[in-house]
mmCIF file with all atom_site columns, C-alpha atoms and ligand atoms in Angstrom:
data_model
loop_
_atom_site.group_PDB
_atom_site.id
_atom_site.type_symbol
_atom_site.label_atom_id
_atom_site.label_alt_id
_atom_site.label_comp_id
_atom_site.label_asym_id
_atom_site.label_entity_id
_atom_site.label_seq_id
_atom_site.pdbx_PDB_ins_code
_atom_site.Cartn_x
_atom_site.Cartn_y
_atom_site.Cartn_z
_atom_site.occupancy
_atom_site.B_iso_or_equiv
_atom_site.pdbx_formal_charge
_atom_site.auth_seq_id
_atom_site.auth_comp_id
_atom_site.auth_asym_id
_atom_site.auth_atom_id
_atom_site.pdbx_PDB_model_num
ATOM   1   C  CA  . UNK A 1 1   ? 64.423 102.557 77.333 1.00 93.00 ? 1   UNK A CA  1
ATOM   2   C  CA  . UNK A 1 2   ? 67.877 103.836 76.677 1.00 96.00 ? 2   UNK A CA  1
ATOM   3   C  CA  . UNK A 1 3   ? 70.604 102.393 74.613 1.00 98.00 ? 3   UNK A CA  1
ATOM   4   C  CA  . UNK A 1 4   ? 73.984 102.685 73.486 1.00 98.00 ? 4   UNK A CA  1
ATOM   5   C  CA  . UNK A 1 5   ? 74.830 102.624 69.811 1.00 98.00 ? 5   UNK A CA  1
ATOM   6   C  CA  . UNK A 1 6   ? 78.646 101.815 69.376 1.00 98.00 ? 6   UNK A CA  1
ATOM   7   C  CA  . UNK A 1 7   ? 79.172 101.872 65.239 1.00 98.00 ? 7   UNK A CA  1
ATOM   8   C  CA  . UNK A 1 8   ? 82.542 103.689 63.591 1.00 98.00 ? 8   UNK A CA  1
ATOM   9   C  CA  . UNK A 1 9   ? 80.218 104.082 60.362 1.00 97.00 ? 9   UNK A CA  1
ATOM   10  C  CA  . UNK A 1 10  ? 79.041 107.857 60.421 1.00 98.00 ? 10  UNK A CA  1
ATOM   11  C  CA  . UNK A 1 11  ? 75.928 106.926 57.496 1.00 97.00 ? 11  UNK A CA  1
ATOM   12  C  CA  . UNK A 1 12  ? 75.164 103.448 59.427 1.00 97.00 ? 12  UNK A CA  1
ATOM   13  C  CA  . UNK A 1 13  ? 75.401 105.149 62.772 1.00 98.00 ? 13  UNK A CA  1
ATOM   14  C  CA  . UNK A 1 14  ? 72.778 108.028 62.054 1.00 98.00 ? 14  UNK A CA  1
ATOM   15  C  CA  . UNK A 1 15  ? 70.495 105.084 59.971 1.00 98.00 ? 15  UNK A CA  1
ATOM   16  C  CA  . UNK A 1 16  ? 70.596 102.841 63.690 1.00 98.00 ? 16  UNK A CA  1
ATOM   17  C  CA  . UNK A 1 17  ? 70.230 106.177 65.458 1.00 98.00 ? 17  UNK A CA  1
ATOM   18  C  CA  . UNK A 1 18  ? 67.422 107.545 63.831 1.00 98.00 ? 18  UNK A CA  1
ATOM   19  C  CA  . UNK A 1 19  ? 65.737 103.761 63.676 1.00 98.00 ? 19  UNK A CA  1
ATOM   20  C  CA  . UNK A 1 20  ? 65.867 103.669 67.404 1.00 97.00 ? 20  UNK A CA  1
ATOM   21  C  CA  . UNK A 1 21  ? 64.764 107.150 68.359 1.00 96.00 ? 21  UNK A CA  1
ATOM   22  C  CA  . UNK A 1 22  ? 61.890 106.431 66.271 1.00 94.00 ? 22  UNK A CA  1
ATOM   23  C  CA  . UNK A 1 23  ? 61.136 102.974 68.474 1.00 94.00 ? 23  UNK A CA  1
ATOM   24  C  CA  . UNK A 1 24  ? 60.919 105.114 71.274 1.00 92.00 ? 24  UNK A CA  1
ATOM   25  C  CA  . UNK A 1 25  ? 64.685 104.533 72.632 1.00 96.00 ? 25  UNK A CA  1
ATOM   26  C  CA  . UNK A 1 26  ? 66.346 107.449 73.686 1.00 95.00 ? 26  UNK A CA  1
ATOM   27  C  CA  . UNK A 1 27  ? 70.089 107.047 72.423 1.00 97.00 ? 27  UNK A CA  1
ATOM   28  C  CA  . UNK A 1 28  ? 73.906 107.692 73.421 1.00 97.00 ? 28  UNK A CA  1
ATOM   29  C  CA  . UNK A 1 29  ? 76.507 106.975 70.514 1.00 98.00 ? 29  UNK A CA  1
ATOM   30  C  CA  . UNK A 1 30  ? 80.189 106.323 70.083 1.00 98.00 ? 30  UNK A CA  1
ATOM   31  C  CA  . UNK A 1 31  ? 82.175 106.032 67.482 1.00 98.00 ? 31  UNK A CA  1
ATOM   32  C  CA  . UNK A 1 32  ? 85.355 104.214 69.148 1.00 98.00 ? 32  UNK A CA  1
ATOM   33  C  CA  . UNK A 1 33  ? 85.885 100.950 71.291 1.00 98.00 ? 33  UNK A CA  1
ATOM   34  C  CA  . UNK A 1 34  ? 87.506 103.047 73.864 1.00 98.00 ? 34  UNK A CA  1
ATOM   35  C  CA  . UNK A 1 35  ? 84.708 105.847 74.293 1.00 98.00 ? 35  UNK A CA  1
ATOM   36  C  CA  . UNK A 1 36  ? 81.690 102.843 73.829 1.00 98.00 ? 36  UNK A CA  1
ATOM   37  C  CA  . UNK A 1 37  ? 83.261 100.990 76.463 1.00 98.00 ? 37  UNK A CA  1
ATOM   38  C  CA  . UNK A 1 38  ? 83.449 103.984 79.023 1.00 98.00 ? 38  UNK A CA  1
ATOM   39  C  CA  . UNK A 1 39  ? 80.162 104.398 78.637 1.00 98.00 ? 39  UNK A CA  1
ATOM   40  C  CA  . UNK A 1 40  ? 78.891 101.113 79.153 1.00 98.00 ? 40  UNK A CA  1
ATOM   41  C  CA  . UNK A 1 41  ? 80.785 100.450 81.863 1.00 97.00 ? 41  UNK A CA  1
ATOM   42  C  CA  . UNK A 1 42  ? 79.172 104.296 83.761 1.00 96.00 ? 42  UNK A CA  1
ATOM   43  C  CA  . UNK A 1 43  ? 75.933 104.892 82.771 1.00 95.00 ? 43  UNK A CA  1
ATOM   44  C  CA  . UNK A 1 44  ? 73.066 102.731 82.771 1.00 94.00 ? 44  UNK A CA  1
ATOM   45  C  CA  . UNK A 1 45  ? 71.550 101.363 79.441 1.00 97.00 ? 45  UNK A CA  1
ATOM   46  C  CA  . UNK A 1 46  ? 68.413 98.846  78.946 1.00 97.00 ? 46  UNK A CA  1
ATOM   47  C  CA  . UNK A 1 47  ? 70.632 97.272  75.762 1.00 98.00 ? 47  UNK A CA  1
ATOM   48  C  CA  . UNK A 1 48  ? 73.657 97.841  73.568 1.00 98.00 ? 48  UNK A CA  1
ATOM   49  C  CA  . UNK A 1 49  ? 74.050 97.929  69.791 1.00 98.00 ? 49  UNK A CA  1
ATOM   50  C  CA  . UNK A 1 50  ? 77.945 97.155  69.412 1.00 98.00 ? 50  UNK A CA  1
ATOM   51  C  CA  . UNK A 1 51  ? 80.147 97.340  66.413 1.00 97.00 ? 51  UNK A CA  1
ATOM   52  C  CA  . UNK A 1 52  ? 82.811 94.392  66.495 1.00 96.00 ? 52  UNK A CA  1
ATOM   53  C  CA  . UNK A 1 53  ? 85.056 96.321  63.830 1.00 95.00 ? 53  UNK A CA  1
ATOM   54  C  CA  . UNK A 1 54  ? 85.865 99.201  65.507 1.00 97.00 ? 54  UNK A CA  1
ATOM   55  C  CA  . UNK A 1 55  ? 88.658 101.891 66.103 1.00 97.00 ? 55  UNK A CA  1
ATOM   56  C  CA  . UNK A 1 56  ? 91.205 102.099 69.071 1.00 97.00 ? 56  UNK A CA  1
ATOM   57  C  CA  . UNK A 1 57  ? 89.710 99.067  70.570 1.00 97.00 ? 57  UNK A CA  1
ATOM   58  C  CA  . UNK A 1 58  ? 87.927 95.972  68.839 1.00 97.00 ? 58  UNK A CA  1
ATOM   59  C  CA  . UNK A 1 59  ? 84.352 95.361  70.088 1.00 97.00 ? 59  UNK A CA  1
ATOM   60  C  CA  . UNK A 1 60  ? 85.220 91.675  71.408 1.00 97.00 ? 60  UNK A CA  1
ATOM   61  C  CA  . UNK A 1 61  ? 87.535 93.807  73.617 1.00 97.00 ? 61  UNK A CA  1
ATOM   62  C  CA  . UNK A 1 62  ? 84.799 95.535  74.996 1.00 98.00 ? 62  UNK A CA  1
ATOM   63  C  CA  . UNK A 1 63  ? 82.655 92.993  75.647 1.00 98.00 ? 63  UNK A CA  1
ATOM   64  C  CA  . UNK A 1 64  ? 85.012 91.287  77.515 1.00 97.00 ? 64  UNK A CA  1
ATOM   65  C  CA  . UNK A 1 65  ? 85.481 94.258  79.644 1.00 98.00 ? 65  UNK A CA  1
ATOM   66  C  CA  . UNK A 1 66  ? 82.194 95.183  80.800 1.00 98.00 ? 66  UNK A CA  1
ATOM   67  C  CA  . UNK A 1 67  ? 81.374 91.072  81.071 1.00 96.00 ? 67  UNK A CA  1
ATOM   68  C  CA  . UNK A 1 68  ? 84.590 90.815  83.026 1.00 96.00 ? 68  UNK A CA  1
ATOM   69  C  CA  . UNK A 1 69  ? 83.371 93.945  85.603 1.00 96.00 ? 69  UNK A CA  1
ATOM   70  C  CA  . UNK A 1 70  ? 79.672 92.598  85.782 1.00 95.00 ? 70  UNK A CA  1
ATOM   71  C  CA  . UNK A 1 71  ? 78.596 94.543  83.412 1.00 96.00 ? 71  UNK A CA  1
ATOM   72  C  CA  . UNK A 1 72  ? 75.197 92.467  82.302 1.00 94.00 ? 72  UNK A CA  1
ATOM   73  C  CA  . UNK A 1 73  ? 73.787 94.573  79.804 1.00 96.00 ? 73  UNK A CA  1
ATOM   74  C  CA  . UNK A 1 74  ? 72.508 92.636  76.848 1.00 97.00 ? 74  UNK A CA  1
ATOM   75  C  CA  . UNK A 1 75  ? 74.498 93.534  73.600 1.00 98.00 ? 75  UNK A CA  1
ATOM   76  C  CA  . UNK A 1 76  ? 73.925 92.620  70.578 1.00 98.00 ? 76  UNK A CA  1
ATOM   77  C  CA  . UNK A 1 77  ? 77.046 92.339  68.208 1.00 97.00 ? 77  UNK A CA  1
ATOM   78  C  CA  . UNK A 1 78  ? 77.195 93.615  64.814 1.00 96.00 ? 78  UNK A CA  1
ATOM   79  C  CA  . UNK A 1 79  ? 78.930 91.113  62.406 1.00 93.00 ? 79  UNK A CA  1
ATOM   80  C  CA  . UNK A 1 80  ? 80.364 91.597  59.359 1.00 85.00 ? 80  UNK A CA  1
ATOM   81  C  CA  . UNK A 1 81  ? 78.646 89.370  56.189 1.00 77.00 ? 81  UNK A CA  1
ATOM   82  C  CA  . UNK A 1 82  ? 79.554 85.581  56.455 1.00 78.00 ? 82  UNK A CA  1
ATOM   83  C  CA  . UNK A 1 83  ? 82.007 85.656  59.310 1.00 85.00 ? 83  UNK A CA  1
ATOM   84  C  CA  . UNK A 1 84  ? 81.059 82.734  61.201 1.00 90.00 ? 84  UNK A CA  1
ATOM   85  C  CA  . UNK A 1 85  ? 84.266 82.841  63.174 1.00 92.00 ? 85  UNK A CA  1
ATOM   86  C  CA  . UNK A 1 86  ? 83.270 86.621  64.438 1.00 92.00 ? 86  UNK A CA  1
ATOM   87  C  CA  . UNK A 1 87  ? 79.695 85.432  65.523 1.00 92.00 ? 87  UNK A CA  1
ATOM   88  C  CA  . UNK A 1 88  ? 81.492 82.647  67.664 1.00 94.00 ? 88  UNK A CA  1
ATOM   89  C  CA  . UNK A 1 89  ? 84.006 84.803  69.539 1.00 94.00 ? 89  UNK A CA  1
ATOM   90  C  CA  . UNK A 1 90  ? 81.242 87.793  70.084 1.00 95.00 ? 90  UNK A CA  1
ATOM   91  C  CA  . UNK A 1 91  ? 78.593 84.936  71.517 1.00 94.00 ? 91  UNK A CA  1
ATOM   92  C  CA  . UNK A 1 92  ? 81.970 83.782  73.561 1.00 95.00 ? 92  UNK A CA  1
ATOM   93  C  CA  . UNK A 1 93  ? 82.918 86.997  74.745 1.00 96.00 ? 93  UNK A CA  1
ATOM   94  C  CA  . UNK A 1 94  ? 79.447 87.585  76.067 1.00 96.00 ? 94  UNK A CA  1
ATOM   95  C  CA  . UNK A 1 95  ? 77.067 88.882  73.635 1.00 97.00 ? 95  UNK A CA  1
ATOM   96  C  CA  . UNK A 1 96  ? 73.164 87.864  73.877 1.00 96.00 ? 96  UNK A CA  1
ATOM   97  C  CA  . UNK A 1 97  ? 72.641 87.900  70.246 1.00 96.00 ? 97  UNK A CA  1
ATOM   98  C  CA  . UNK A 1 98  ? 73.855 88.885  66.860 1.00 95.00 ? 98  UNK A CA  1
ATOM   99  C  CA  . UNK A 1 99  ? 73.436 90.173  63.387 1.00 95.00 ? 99  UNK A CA  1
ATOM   100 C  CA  . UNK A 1 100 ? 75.360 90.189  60.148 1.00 94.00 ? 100 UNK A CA  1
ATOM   101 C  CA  . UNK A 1 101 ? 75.567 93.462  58.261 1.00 94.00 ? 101 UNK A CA  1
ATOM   102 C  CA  . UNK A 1 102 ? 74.004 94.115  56.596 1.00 94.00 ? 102 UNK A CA  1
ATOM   103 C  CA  . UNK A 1 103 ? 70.116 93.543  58.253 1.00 95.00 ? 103 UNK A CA  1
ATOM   104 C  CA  . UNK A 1 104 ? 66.818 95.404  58.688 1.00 96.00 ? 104 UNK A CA  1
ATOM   105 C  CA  . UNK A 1 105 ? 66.381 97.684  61.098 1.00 97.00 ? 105 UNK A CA  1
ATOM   106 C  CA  . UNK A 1 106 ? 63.234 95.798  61.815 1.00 97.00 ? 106 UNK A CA  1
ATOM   107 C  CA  . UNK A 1 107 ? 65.096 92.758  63.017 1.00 97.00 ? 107 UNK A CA  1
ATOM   108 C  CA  . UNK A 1 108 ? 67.244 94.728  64.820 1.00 98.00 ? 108 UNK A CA  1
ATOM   109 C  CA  . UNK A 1 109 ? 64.449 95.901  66.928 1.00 97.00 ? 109 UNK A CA  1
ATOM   110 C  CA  . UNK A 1 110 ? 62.981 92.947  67.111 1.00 97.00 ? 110 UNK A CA  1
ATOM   111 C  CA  . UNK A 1 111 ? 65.813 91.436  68.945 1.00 97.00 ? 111 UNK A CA  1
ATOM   112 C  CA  . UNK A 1 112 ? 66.179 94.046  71.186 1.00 97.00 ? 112 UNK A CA  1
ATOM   113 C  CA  . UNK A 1 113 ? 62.822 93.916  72.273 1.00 96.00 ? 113 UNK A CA  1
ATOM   114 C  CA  . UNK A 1 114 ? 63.212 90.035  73.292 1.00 96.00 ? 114 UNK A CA  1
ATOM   115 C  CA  . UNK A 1 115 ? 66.411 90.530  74.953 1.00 96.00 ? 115 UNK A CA  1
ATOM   116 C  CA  . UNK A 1 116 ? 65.117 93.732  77.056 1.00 96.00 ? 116 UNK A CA  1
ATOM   117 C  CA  . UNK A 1 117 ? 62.009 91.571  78.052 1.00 94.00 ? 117 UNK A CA  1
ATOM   118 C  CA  . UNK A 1 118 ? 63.694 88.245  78.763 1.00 92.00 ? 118 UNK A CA  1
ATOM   119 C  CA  . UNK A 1 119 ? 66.305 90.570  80.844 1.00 92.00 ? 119 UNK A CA  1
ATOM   120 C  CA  . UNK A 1 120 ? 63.081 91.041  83.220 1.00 90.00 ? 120 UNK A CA  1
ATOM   121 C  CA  . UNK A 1 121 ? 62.153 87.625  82.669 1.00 91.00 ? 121 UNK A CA  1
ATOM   122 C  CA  . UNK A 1 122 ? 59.210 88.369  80.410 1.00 92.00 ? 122 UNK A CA  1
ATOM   123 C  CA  . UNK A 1 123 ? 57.746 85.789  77.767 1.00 89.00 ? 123 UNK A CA  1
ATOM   124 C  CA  . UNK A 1 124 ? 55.096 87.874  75.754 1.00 92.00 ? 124 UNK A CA  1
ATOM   125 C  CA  . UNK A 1 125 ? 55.676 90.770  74.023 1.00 93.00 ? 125 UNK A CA  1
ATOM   126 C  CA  . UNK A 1 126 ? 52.063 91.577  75.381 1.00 94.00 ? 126 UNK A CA  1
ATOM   127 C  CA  . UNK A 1 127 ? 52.864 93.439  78.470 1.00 94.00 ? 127 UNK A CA  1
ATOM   128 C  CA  . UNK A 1 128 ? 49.568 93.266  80.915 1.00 92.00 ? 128 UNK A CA  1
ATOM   129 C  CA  . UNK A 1 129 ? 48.647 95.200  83.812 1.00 90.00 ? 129 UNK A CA  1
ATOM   130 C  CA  . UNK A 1 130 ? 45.005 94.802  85.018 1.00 89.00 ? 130 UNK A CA  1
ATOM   131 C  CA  . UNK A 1 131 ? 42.928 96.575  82.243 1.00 91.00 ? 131 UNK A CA  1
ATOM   132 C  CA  . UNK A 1 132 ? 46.441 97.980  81.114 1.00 94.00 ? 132 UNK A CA  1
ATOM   133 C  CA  . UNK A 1 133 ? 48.160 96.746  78.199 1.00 96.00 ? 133 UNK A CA  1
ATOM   134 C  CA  . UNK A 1 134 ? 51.330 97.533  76.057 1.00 96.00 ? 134 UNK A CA  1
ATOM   135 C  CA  . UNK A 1 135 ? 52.615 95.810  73.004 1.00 95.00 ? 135 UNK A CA  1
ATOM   136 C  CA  . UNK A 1 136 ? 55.914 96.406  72.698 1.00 93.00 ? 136 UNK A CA  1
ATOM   137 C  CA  . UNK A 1 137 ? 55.828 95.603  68.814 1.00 92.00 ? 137 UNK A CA  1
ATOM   138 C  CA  . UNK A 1 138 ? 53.635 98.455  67.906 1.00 91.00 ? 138 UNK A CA  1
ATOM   139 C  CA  . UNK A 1 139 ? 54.090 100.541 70.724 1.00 92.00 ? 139 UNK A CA  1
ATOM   140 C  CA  . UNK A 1 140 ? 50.224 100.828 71.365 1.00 95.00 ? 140 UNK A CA  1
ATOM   141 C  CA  . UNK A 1 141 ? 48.934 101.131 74.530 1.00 97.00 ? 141 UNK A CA  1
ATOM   142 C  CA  . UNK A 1 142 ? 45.522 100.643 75.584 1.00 97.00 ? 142 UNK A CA  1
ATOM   143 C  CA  . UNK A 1 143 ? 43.222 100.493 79.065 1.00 96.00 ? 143 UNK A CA  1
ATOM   144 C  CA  . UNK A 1 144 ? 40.213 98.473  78.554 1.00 94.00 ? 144 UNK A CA  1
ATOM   145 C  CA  . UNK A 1 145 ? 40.793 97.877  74.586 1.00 94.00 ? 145 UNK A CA  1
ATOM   146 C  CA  . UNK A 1 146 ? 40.648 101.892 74.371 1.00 96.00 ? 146 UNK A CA  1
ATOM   147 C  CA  . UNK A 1 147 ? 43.996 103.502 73.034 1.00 97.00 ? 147 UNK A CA  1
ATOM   148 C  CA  . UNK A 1 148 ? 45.861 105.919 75.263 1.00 97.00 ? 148 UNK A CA  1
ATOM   149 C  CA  . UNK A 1 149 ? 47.832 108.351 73.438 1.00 96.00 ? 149 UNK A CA  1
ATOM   150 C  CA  . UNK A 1 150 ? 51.104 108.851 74.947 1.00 95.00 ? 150 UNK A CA  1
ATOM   151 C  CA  . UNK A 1 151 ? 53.776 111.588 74.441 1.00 92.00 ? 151 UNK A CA  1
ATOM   152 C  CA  . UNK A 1 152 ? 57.410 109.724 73.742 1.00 89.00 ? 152 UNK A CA  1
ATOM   153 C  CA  . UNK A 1 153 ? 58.544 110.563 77.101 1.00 89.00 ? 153 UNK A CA  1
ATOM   154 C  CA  . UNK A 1 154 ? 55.608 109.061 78.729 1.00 93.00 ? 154 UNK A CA  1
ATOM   155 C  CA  . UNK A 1 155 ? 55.912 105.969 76.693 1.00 94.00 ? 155 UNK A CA  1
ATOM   156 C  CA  . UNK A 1 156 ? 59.010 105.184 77.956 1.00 93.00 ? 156 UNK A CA  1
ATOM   157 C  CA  . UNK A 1 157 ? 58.343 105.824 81.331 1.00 94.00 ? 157 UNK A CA  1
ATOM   158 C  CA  . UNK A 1 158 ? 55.157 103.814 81.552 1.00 96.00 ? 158 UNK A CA  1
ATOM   159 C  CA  . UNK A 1 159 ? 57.122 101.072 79.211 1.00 95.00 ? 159 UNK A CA  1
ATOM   160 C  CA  . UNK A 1 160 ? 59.820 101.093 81.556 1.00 96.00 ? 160 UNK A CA  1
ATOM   161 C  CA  . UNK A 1 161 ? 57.599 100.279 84.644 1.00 96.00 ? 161 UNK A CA  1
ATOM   162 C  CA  . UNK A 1 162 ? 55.682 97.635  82.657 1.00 95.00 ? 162 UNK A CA  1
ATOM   163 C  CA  . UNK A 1 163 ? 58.946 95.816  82.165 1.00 95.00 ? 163 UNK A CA  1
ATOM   164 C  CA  . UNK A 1 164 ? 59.189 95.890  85.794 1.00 94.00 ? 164 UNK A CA  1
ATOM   165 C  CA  . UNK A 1 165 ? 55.983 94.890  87.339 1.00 88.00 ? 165 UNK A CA  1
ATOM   166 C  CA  . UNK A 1 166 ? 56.159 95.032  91.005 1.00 87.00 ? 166 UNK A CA  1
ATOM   167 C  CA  . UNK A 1 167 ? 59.025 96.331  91.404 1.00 93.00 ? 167 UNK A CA  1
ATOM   168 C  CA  . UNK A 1 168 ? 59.746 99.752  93.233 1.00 96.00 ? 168 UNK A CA  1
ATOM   169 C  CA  . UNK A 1 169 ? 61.808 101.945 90.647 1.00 96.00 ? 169 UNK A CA  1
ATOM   170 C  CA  . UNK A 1 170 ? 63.661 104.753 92.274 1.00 94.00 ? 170 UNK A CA  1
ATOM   171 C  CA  . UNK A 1 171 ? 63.749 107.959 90.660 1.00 91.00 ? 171 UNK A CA  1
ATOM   172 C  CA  . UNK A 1 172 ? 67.374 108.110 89.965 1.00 89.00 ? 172 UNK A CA  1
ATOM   173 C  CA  . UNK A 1 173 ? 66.796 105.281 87.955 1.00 92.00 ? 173 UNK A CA  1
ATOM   174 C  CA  . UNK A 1 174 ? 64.205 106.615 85.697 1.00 93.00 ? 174 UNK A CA  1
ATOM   175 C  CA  . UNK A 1 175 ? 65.695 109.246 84.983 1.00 90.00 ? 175 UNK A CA  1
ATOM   176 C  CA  . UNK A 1 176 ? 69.191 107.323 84.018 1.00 89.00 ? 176 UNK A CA  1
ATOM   177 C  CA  . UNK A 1 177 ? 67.381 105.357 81.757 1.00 91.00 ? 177 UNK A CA  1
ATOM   178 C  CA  . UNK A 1 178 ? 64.970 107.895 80.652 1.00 89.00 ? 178 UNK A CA  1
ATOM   179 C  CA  . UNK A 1 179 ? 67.041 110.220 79.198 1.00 86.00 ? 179 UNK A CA  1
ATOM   180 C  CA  . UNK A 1 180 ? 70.865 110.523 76.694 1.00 81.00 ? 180 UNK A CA  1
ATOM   181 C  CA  . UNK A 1 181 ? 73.752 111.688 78.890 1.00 77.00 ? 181 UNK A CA  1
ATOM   182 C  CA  . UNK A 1 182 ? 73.826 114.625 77.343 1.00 71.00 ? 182 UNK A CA  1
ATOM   183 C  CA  . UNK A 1 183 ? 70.230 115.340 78.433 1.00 72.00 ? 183 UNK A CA  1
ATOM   184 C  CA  . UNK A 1 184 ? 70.060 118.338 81.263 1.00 71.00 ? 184 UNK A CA  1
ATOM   185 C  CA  . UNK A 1 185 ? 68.467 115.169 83.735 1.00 72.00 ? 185 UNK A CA  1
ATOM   186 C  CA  . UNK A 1 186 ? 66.166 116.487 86.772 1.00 74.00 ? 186 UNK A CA  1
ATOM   187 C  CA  . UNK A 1 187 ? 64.799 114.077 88.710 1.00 67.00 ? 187 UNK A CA  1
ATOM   188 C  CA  . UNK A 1 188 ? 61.469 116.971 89.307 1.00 78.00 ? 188 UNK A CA  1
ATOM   189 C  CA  . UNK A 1 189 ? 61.197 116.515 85.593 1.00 84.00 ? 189 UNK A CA  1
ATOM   190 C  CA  . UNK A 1 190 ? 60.121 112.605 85.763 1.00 88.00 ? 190 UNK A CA  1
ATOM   191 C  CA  . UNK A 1 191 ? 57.410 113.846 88.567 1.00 89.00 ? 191 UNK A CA  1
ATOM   192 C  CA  . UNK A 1 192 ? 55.734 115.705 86.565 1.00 90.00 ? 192 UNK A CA  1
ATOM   193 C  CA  . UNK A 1 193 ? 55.756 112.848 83.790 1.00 91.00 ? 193 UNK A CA  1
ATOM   194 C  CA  . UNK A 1 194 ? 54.539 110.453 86.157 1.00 94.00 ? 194 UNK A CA  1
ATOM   195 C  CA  . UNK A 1 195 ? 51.704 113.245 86.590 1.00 95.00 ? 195 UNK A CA  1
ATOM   196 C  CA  . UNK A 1 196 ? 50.846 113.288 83.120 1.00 95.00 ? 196 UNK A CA  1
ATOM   197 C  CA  . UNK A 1 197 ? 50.694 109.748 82.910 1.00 95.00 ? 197 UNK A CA  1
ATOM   198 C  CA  . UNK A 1 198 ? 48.621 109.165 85.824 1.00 95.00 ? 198 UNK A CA  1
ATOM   199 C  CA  . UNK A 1 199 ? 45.752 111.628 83.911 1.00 96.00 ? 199 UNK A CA  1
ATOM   200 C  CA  . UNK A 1 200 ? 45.972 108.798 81.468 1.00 96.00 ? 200 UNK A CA  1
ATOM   201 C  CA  . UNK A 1 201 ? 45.414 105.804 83.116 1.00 95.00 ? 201 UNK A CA  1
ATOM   202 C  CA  . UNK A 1 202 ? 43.074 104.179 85.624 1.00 91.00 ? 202 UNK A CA  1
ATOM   203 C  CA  . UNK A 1 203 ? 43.611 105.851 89.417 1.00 89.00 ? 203 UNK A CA  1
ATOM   204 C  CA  . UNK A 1 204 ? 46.538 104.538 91.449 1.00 89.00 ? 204 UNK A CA  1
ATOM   205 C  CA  . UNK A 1 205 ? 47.829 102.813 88.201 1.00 92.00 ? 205 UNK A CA  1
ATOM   206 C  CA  . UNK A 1 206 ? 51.092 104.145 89.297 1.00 95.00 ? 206 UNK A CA  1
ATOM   207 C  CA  . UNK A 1 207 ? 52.111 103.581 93.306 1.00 94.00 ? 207 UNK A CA  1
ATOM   208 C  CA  . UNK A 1 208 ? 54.449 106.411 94.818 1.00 94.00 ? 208 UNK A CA  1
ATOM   209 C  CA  . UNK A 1 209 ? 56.757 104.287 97.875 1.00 94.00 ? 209 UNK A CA  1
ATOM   210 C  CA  . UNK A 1 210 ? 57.370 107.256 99.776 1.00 91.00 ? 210 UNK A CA  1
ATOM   211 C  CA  . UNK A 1 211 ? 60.898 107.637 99.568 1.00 89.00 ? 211 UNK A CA  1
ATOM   212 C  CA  . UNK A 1 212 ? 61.881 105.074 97.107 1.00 92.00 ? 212 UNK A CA  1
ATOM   213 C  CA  . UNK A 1 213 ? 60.281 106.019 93.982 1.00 94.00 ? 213 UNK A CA  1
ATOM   214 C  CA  . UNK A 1 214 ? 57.474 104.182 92.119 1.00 96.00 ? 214 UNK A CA  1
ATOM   215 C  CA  . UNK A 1 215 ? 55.734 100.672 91.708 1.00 95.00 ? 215 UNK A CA  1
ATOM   216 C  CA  . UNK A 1 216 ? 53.093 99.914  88.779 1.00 92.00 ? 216 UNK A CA  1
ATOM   217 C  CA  . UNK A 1 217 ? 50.472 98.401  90.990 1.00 83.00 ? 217 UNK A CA  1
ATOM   218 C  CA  . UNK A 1 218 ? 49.719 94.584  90.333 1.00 71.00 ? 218 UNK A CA  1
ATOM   219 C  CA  . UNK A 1 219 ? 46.059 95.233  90.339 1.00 57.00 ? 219 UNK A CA  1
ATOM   220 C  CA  . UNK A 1 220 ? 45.308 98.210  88.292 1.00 42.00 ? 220 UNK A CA  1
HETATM 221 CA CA1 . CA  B 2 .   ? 83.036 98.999  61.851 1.00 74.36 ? 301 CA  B CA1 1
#
């Protein structure tokens, strides 16, 4: 999963960074409205971490942008302590959830989690595939009750399918979600991933659509 981290604090930015790299999210930052917003609105993120006190232009502001240009991310707004009114006009503006500085990087993740699964329309935090299974609390993933140890990158690829059962995800897409802008992307580079990852879990786990890219199969 990627996500953008929008936060004009340099000591809070690099605490949220570091907290999500170490959930498995692979992260792009700003430290302005106007650079957060450019982003959002031309790369592709799973969920956004946004900053409602912010330089050059407010966070509401950029909400309204991307909301305004389809943009249907989900964000969740970072309020400042007791401000009611700010919590009101970011849930107006079009944010999916909230929290009031300052919070636990545990909640934070926590809510990110729900609003990345109910964007797929998924209940349980129990993602299940046949014998497959991936908590997206822990981050454990297991075939048949047996742990499969994963690399980071192949987490997030096979957590990025599982939040998509059925569904044919193109290779493009993985690898705009897979990896930071900055990252040197190659789309050969998520083959050989999906390689790795098929070693690791029962055959024809993961369909290739010739073509199209690739579909976690409903009975694995
Ligand atoms: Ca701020």
């Amino acid at each position: 999963m990627r996500a953008l981290l929008i936060e004009d604090d340099p000591t809070l930015r690099a605490q949220l960074r570091a907290g999500l790299e170490e959930a498995g999210y692979v992260v792009d930052e700003a430290d302005n409205g106007r650079d957060g917003h450019h982003l959002g609105a031309t790369e592709s993120f799973d969920a956004v971490v946004l900053d409602l006190g912010l330089p050059v232009l407010d966070g509401i502001s950029v909400l309204k942008r991307w909301r305004e240009a389809a943009v249907t991310v989900p964000v969740v707004i970072l309020t400042a302590r007791d401000s009611w009114h700010e919590k009101v006009a970011g849930i107006d503006a079009g944010a999916d959830d909230y929290l009031a500085k300052p919070f636990h990087m545990e909640e934070l993740l926590a809510r990110l989690r729900a609003l990345i699964r109910r964007a797929q329309g998924l209940a349980s935090p129990l993602l299940q595939m046949g014998a497959l299974t991936l908590d997206t609390r822990s981050g454990r993933v297991t075939v048949n009750g047996q742990p499969v140890t994963l690399t980071s990158h192949e987490f997030r690829l096979l957590s990025y399918l599982m939040h998509r059962p059925g569904s044919v995800v193109s290779r493009t897409e993985l690898t705009e979600h897979l990896y930071a802008q900055d990252f040197d992307r190659d789309s050969n580079t998520i083959e050989v991933f999906v390689g790795r990852l098929r070693r690791k879990l029962p055959p024809e786990t993961i369909e290739t659509v010739r073509g199209m890219g690739y579909r976690l199969a409903q009975q694995a």
